[in-house]
Amino acid sequence: MPALIETCVPATSTQETISRKYDVTQNGFLPSSAPLRRLTDPYYALWELLAEKLPELLERKLLRYIVDSSQVLSTDRLQSEEEWRRAYVVLVFLAHGYIWGGDRPSEVLPPQITVPLLKLAEHFDLPPCATYAGLVLWNFETLNNDSDFSDPDNLRAINTFTGTESESWFYMISVALEAQSAWVMPLMVDAIEATHSRDYAKMKKGLEQIIIAIKKMDELLKRMYEKCDPALFYDKIRPFLAGSANMEAAGLPNGVFYDEGDGKGSWRKLMGGSNGQSSLIQFFDVVLGVEHTGGADKASVPKVCPVSGMATEESTSGCPVSAGKEKNMGYHEKVRAYMPEPHRRFLRSLARMGSLQAFASTPQPDAEFEQVKELYQLACKTMGDFRCTHIQVVTKYIIIQARKQPVGETLNLAKASSASDGSDLKGTGGTSLAAFLKQSRDESYEAGRVPDQPAPGVSSEYAVM
């Protein structure tokens, strides 16, 4: 099996290697230090001013007017990677504010946003829209200059659409989830490598710790209720996170036209920002061997190139997937195009290393194997339980809210969702929400159903509760 960790002298730690090769830091998929708060070059002062005043401009419906009256700025003056990330955050907030910041969504994104945003997206090999990276990973600050990003009370979003604590808290819970699970990642890489040498100690250590990590994630996710108001989230925040794919009912039948000026441009259908784009959740799926193959995973995935957002028959050139392959991609696979490139490369490399699921499914005649197998089963159950908690959160913040009578005449995701009968609610990523989440939960539980063939006379201290 391909090795993720190089063998070299002197020995390089797993954390050092995944950081160097895949930009997986001591904070996991978060940066090694807090993101840049603003671009200091006066040339970009307008971008920063619009981002700072975005909630007010959206409330007064002035953003489109100001953007349309401004000039197109170049990305040529961006220097460091931190500046490129900051610019990407600013532009995706402005893009979604422009698209969804009126009584009806704008089907055209003007050159003032399109031109620099396409350059930024190309730099990161990310789609030109709001992604988990732009909303969460690169969009936070600490309140006391602490390097610990795992406490949401010590975090605040740099930019929001609404200027509310609810929106900031929504993003910061995700930042904390990412940070508090970072420590388990090198342990699980070691655990997968240990399947080839049958190093039971490393496998047991990794599985014991991933169970703890997922339980901590579960506890953190339940803290969403503390400072994020469900009605405010549904009516005011969530509509701005929506993409342009599968948004016909919300007013974007053709997606969004990215106008590059001088008669150039293209229609694009892109997913919106979603926690489904978290590399961390897919990391847990990969190391546990959770396979997402069912119909709900594919049924509502738009038939477009995941990076460009253009119809596959128009975008096979330069698209990271061929048209033929793309049509068979499920959401979990396709959404990787919305992750930073080093992170999705890490997930691909990890998937080629081997599988704890395969190891646990091949009975071995010793007691330690049974301990590993039962720990593996417990880890899958814990992941399924976490997804149950996620469903409960989604039910409170989206499904229940969608049953209420929509307020106002603005056409957006909230209005379209409330107008439906609730049977086919769309997530911001464009998926059929309830079916997709339930299927993901069931597939987590299913991964742990390995053959139950213990060696004769073997007992284990690790009983699945």
XYZ file of C-alpha atoms in Angstrom:
465
model
C 0.000 0.000 0.000
C 1.246 3.553 -0.669
C 2.747 5.155 2.407
C 1.590 8.598 3.437
C 4.507 9.066 5.818
C 7.986 9.008 4.369
C 10.650 6.820 5.947
C 13.738 8.943 6.393
C 16.652 9.520 8.738
C 16.316 11.315 11.034
C 12.721 10.214 11.554
C 10.076 12.811 10.771
C 7.005 12.918 12.971
C 3.635 12.256 11.405
C 2.457 15.773 12.284
C 5.497 17.379 10.668
C 5.033 15.349 7.506
C 1.328 16.010 6.996
C 1.917 19.686 7.743
C 4.699 19.971 5.175
C 3.018 17.919 2.454
C -0.657 18.720 2.943
C -0.888 21.935 4.988
C -2.461 20.024 7.875
C -1.228 22.109 10.796
C -1.188 21.587 14.543
C -4.704 23.035 14.281
C -5.769 20.432 11.745
C -7.273 21.971 8.619
C -7.209 25.439 10.185
C -4.195 27.712 9.608
C -1.286 27.490 12.033
C -2.126 30.995 13.272
C -5.217 33.187 13.229
C -6.103 34.500 9.746
C -5.258 38.001 8.558
C -7.948 40.430 9.731
C -7.691 42.886 6.844
C -5.646 43.866 3.811
C -3.447 46.812 4.749
C -2.598 47.969 1.219
C -4.673 51.165 0.649
C -5.377 49.915 -2.868
C -7.800 47.377 -1.357
C -9.442 49.845 1.034
C -12.767 49.693 -0.827
C -12.949 45.902 -0.547
C -12.296 46.072 3.179
C -14.755 48.916 3.679
C -17.505 47.015 1.869
C -16.772 43.878 3.902
C -16.785 45.835 7.163
C -20.054 47.601 6.347
C -21.645 44.602 4.634
C -24.446 44.013 7.186
C -25.521 47.663 6.982
C -25.259 47.762 3.186
C -27.373 44.623 2.869
C -29.944 45.904 5.335
C -30.286 49.131 3.333
C -29.990 47.298 -0.014
C -27.096 49.514 -1.112
C -24.407 46.921 -1.855
C -25.307 46.378 -5.499
C -25.396 50.110 -6.216
C -21.977 50.744 -4.657
C -20.356 47.732 -6.320
C -21.785 48.661 -9.719
C -20.359 52.177 -9.306
C -16.863 51.026 -8.368
C -13.846 50.021 -10.424
C -12.418 46.559 -11.002
C -9.435 45.937 -8.723
C -6.541 43.642 -9.578
C -5.148 40.836 -7.434
C -1.600 41.656 -8.566
C -0.782 43.560 -5.382
C -1.505 40.633 -3.078
C 1.786 39.415 -1.632
C 1.578 36.657 0.968
C -0.625 33.586 1.072
C -2.365 35.151 4.063
C -3.298 38.143 1.910
C -4.636 35.898 -0.840
C -6.774 34.077 1.732
C -8.058 37.329 3.162
C -8.974 38.598 -0.305
C -10.818 35.351 -1.042
C -12.848 35.714 2.167
C -13.765 39.317 1.349
C -14.752 38.589 -2.251
C -16.919 35.546 -1.505
C -18.805 37.552 1.118
C -19.288 40.376 -1.371
C -20.319 37.917 -4.093
C -23.022 36.230 -2.040
C -24.106 39.549 -0.588
C -24.527 40.878 -4.111
C -26.377 37.797 -5.393
C -28.794 37.425 -2.469
C -28.904 41.001 -1.145
C -32.063 42.249 -2.834
C -35.773 41.550 -3.088
C -34.851 39.039 -5.771
C -31.508 37.324 -6.336
C -29.227 38.804 -8.960
C -28.623 36.445 -11.857
C -25.542 38.447 -12.860
C -22.374 38.947 -10.823
C -20.646 42.100 -12.128
C -17.002 42.332 -13.259
C -16.080 44.296 -10.120
C -16.510 41.044 -8.180
C -16.213 38.403 -10.906
C -12.803 39.357 -12.289
C -10.801 39.338 -9.028
C -12.821 36.460 -7.583
C -11.998 34.228 -10.547
C -8.303 35.022 -10.058
C -8.531 34.183 -6.366
C -10.419 30.971 -7.067
C -7.809 29.955 -9.635
C -5.010 30.646 -7.145
C -6.531 28.274 -4.587
C -8.106 25.848 -7.074
C -11.415 26.573 -5.363
C -14.795 27.518 -6.855
C -15.591 31.250 -7.119
C -18.252 31.217 -4.417
C -18.714 30.993 -0.662
C -17.046 27.820 0.594
C -16.408 26.383 4.039
C -12.827 27.638 3.706
C -13.955 31.205 3.044
C -16.722 31.266 5.638
C -15.023 29.317 8.421
C -11.402 28.196 8.060
C -10.006 31.601 7.052
C -12.571 33.854 8.745
C -11.990 33.991 12.497
C -10.091 35.842 15.175
C -9.396 35.176 18.843
C -10.578 37.574 21.522
C -7.504 37.323 23.740
C -4.735 36.618 21.209
C -4.706 32.996 22.316
C -3.413 30.304 19.976
C -6.088 27.867 21.184
C -8.918 27.863 18.650
C -11.003 25.137 20.321
C -13.070 27.409 22.604
C -15.892 29.123 20.684
C -16.289 31.659 23.503
C -12.802 32.912 22.624
C -13.529 33.229 18.900
C -15.303 35.697 16.655
C -15.961 35.770 12.929
C -14.096 38.510 11.087
C -16.878 38.977 8.548
C -20.583 38.171 8.538
C -23.576 39.035 6.378
C -25.797 40.094 9.262
C -23.488 41.475 11.951
C -25.208 39.227 14.489
C -23.801 37.090 17.270
C -25.888 34.218 15.908
C -24.024 34.206 12.600
C -20.605 34.523 14.197
C -21.405 31.717 16.652
C -22.604 29.492 13.807
C -19.212 29.783 12.093
C -17.179 29.644 15.314
C -18.699 26.358 16.462
C -17.251 24.889 13.264
C -13.851 26.495 13.900
C -13.815 24.992 17.393
C -14.813 21.571 16.034
C -11.896 21.688 13.618
C -9.394 22.782 16.260
C -10.358 20.405 19.040
C -10.060 17.359 16.749
C -6.667 18.259 15.273
C -4.657 16.233 17.767
C -6.219 12.942 16.718
C -5.311 13.233 13.036
C -1.656 12.085 13.196
C -2.684 9.287 15.567
C -5.190 7.974 13.038
C -2.661 8.194 10.208
C -0.350 6.075 12.364
C -3.217 3.687 13.130
C -3.914 3.068 9.446
C -0.237 2.486 8.730
C -0.205 0.068 11.670
C -2.712 -2.203 9.908
C 0.087 -3.337 7.573
C 2.435 -4.330 10.407
C -0.372 -5.472 12.726
C 0.792 -3.031 15.376
C -2.221 -3.437 17.634
C -1.023 -0.876 20.166
C -1.057 1.936 17.590
C -4.406 0.850 16.207
C -5.988 0.722 19.656
C -4.506 4.079 20.626
C -5.814 5.745 17.479
C -9.292 4.258 17.808
C -9.552 5.074 21.507
C -8.626 8.671 20.785
C -10.899 9.104 17.764
C -13.838 7.966 19.906
C -12.941 10.650 22.442
C -12.530 13.246 19.680
C -15.903 12.509 18.077
C -17.641 12.640 21.458
C -16.073 16.050 22.079
C -17.297 17.147 18.656
C -20.775 16.011 19.622
C -20.650 18.083 22.808
C -19.446 21.148 20.910
C -22.115 20.827 18.228
C -24.805 20.806 20.914
C -23.512 24.213 22.019
C -24.926 25.675 18.795
C -28.138 26.341 20.738
C -26.394 28.667 23.193
C -25.932 31.715 20.958
C -27.440 30.984 17.546
C -31.126 31.837 17.227
C -32.941 29.324 14.956
C -35.393 31.794 13.415
C -32.677 34.370 12.765
C -30.446 31.726 11.239
C -33.152 30.437 8.926
C -34.620 33.767 7.820
C -31.578 36.054 7.725
C -28.319 34.070 7.686
C -28.880 30.862 5.742
C -30.166 32.558 2.549
C -26.772 34.218 2.030
C -24.988 30.859 2.261
C -26.965 29.403 -0.639
C -25.244 28.605 -3.895
C -26.547 28.887 -7.436
C -27.103 25.163 -8.131
C -30.569 23.645 -7.677
C -31.890 27.089 -6.762
C -34.618 27.376 -9.387
C -37.339 27.873 -6.763
C -35.232 30.551 -5.066
C -35.008 32.611 -8.250
C -31.911 31.308 -10.052
C -33.201 28.971 -12.791
C -29.967 29.236 -14.801
C -27.517 29.749 -11.973
C -25.490 32.978 -11.970
C -23.794 34.672 -14.915
C -20.244 35.619 -13.958
C -19.726 38.757 -16.050
C -16.049 39.338 -16.867
C -16.704 42.470 -18.916
C -16.041 43.151 -22.600
C -18.710 40.652 -23.573
C -17.052 37.790 -21.713
C -18.563 35.635 -19.017
C -20.282 32.342 -18.300
C -23.261 30.880 -16.499
C -22.281 28.850 -13.445
C -24.166 26.613 -11.046
C -22.208 26.285 -7.825
C -22.936 24.826 -4.422
C -23.164 27.179 -1.475
C -21.178 27.185 1.736
C -21.835 24.045 3.740
C -20.375 22.086 6.644
C -20.391 19.178 4.210
C -17.271 20.815 2.768
C -15.367 20.221 6.005
C -12.274 18.116 5.320
C -12.381 17.019 8.963
C -15.676 15.158 8.617
C -14.428 13.444 5.474
C -11.188 12.621 7.298
C -13.183 10.678 9.882
C -15.119 8.938 7.118
C -11.929 7.952 5.294
C -10.080 6.589 8.316
C -13.152 4.648 9.450
C -13.962 3.401 5.968
C -17.443 4.947 5.857
C -18.655 4.663 2.265
C -21.323 6.979 0.893
C -22.880 5.248 -2.078
C -26.672 5.521 -1.803
C -29.152 7.299 -4.032
C -29.679 10.350 -1.822
C -25.988 11.159 -2.189
C -26.299 11.484 -5.963
C -29.886 12.375 -6.717
C -29.621 16.147 -6.361
C -25.989 16.739 -7.313
C -25.954 19.206 -10.221
C -24.393 17.937 -13.452
C -21.715 20.594 -13.610
C -17.971 20.760 -13.187
C -17.457 21.101 -9.416
C -14.774 23.786 -9.739
C -15.992 25.928 -12.633
C -19.706 25.495 -11.948
C -20.364 25.292 -15.690
C -22.354 22.531 -17.373
C -20.117 19.511 -17.931
C -20.580 19.482 -21.674
C -19.243 23.058 -21.698
C -16.437 22.652 -19.202
C -14.518 19.437 -19.747
C -11.437 21.477 -20.613
C -9.693 22.409 -17.392
C -12.222 20.597 -15.233
C -10.605 18.267 -12.657
C -13.099 15.528 -13.487
C -14.236 14.248 -16.846
C -17.855 14.640 -17.859
C -18.350 10.885 -17.825
C -16.956 10.425 -14.331
C -18.666 13.527 -12.964
C -22.133 12.207 -13.725
C -21.517 9.291 -11.358
C -20.077 11.356 -8.521
C -21.983 11.608 -5.260
C -22.083 14.679 -3.053
C -19.309 13.567 -0.692
C -16.927 12.997 -3.585
C -17.902 16.049 -5.566
C -17.763 18.405 -2.610
C -14.021 17.809 -2.270
C -13.559 20.315 -5.082
C -14.796 22.897 -2.550
C -11.951 22.092 -0.141
C -8.464 23.646 -0.260
C -6.372 21.637 -2.714
C -3.746 20.355 -0.215
C -6.519 19.058 2.033
C -8.313 17.110 -0.672
C -4.950 15.716 -1.779
C -4.400 14.582 1.815
C -7.748 12.777 1.816
C -6.924 11.044 -1.472
C -3.538 9.905 -0.159
C -5.099 8.721 3.076
C -7.693 6.653 1.220
C -4.916 4.830 -0.659
C -3.073 3.816 2.506
C -5.367 0.998 3.515
C -8.387 0.638 5.717
C -9.190 -0.004 9.350
C -12.547 -1.260 8.134
C -10.864 -3.858 5.923
C -8.570 -4.891 8.766
C -11.450 -5.238 11.228
C -13.391 -7.288 8.667
C -10.646 -9.923 8.367
C -10.705 -12.094 11.518
C -7.367 -12.828 13.175
C -6.836 -15.605 15.760
C -5.806 -13.470 18.715
C -7.358 -11.431 21.493
C -5.859 -8.103 20.444
C -7.609 -8.310 17.091
C -10.946 -8.595 18.884
C -10.118 -5.520 20.925
C -9.281 -3.558 17.776
C -12.433 -4.757 16.039
C -14.700 -3.775 18.902
C -13.021 -0.387 19.229
C -13.529 0.103 15.514
C -17.212 -0.785 15.832
C -17.582 1.650 18.717
C -15.880 4.396 16.683
C -18.350 3.903 13.814
C -21.262 3.945 16.248
C -19.924 7.160 17.780
C -19.678 8.732 14.324
C -23.257 7.702 13.608
C -24.347 9.207 16.925
C -22.603 12.469 16.002
C -24.549 12.538 12.764
C -27.738 11.979 14.773
C -26.897 15.123 16.741
C -26.320 16.951 13.462
C -29.764 15.875 12.260
C -31.279 17.213 15.487
C -29.570 20.570 14.930
C -30.730 20.704 11.305
C -34.258 19.811 12.390
C -34.357 22.696 14.873
C -32.680 25.284 12.653
C -34.087 24.396 9.235
C -36.840 21.785 9.062
C -39.003 23.214 11.867
C -38.366 26.768 10.673
C -39.394 25.842 7.123
C -42.865 24.907 8.376
C -43.500 28.465 9.512
C -45.128 31.081 7.323
C -42.406 33.044 5.494
C -42.125 36.724 6.361
C -41.736 39.422 3.699
C -41.611 39.330 -0.081
C -37.892 38.702 -0.603
C -37.304 35.683 -2.834
C -34.453 33.562 -1.459
C -33.722 30.136 -0.030
C -35.828 30.750 3.095
C -38.854 31.833 1.052
C -38.499 28.937 -1.392
C -38.026 26.362 1.371
C -41.008 27.596 3.368
C -43.152 27.511 0.235
C -42.441 23.798 -0.243
C -44.148 20.970 1.613
C -40.878 20.168 3.389
C -40.384 16.828 1.649
C -37.581 18.094 -0.571
C -35.865 20.817 1.419
C -32.572 21.811 -0.175
C -29.394 22.408 1.774
C -27.156 25.355 0.929
C -25.018 22.858 -0.966
C -27.992 21.935 -3.151
C -28.677 18.470 -1.705
C -32.027 17.035 -0.641
C -31.437 17.800 2.998
C -33.240 15.242 5.160
C -32.615 12.215 2.940
C -28.947 13.082 2.562
C -28.299 13.507 6.292
C -30.157 10.342 7.270
C -28.314 8.341 4.654
C -24.937 9.649 5.864
C -25.852 8.646 9.419
C -26.962 5.165 8.359
C -23.784 4.634 6.345
C -21.705 5.510 9.424
C -23.474 2.831 11.450
C -23.246 0.367 8.564
C -19.449 0.682 8.366
C -19.195 -0.806 11.855
C -21.136 -3.943 10.956
C -18.071 -6.098 10.346
C -18.194 -9.929 10.485
C -18.669 -11.136 14.045
C -16.251 -14.068 14.177
C -14.218 -13.862 17.388
C -11.382 -16.294 17.939
C -12.309 -19.211 20.228
C -12.089 -18.378 23.921
C -11.367 -14.682 23.338
C -12.969 -12.022 25.526
C -12.512 -8.282 25.312
C -12.452 -5.388 27.732
C -13.881 -3.139 25.012
C -17.599 -3.869 24.918
C -19.694 -1.851 22.505
C -22.263 -0.048 24.623
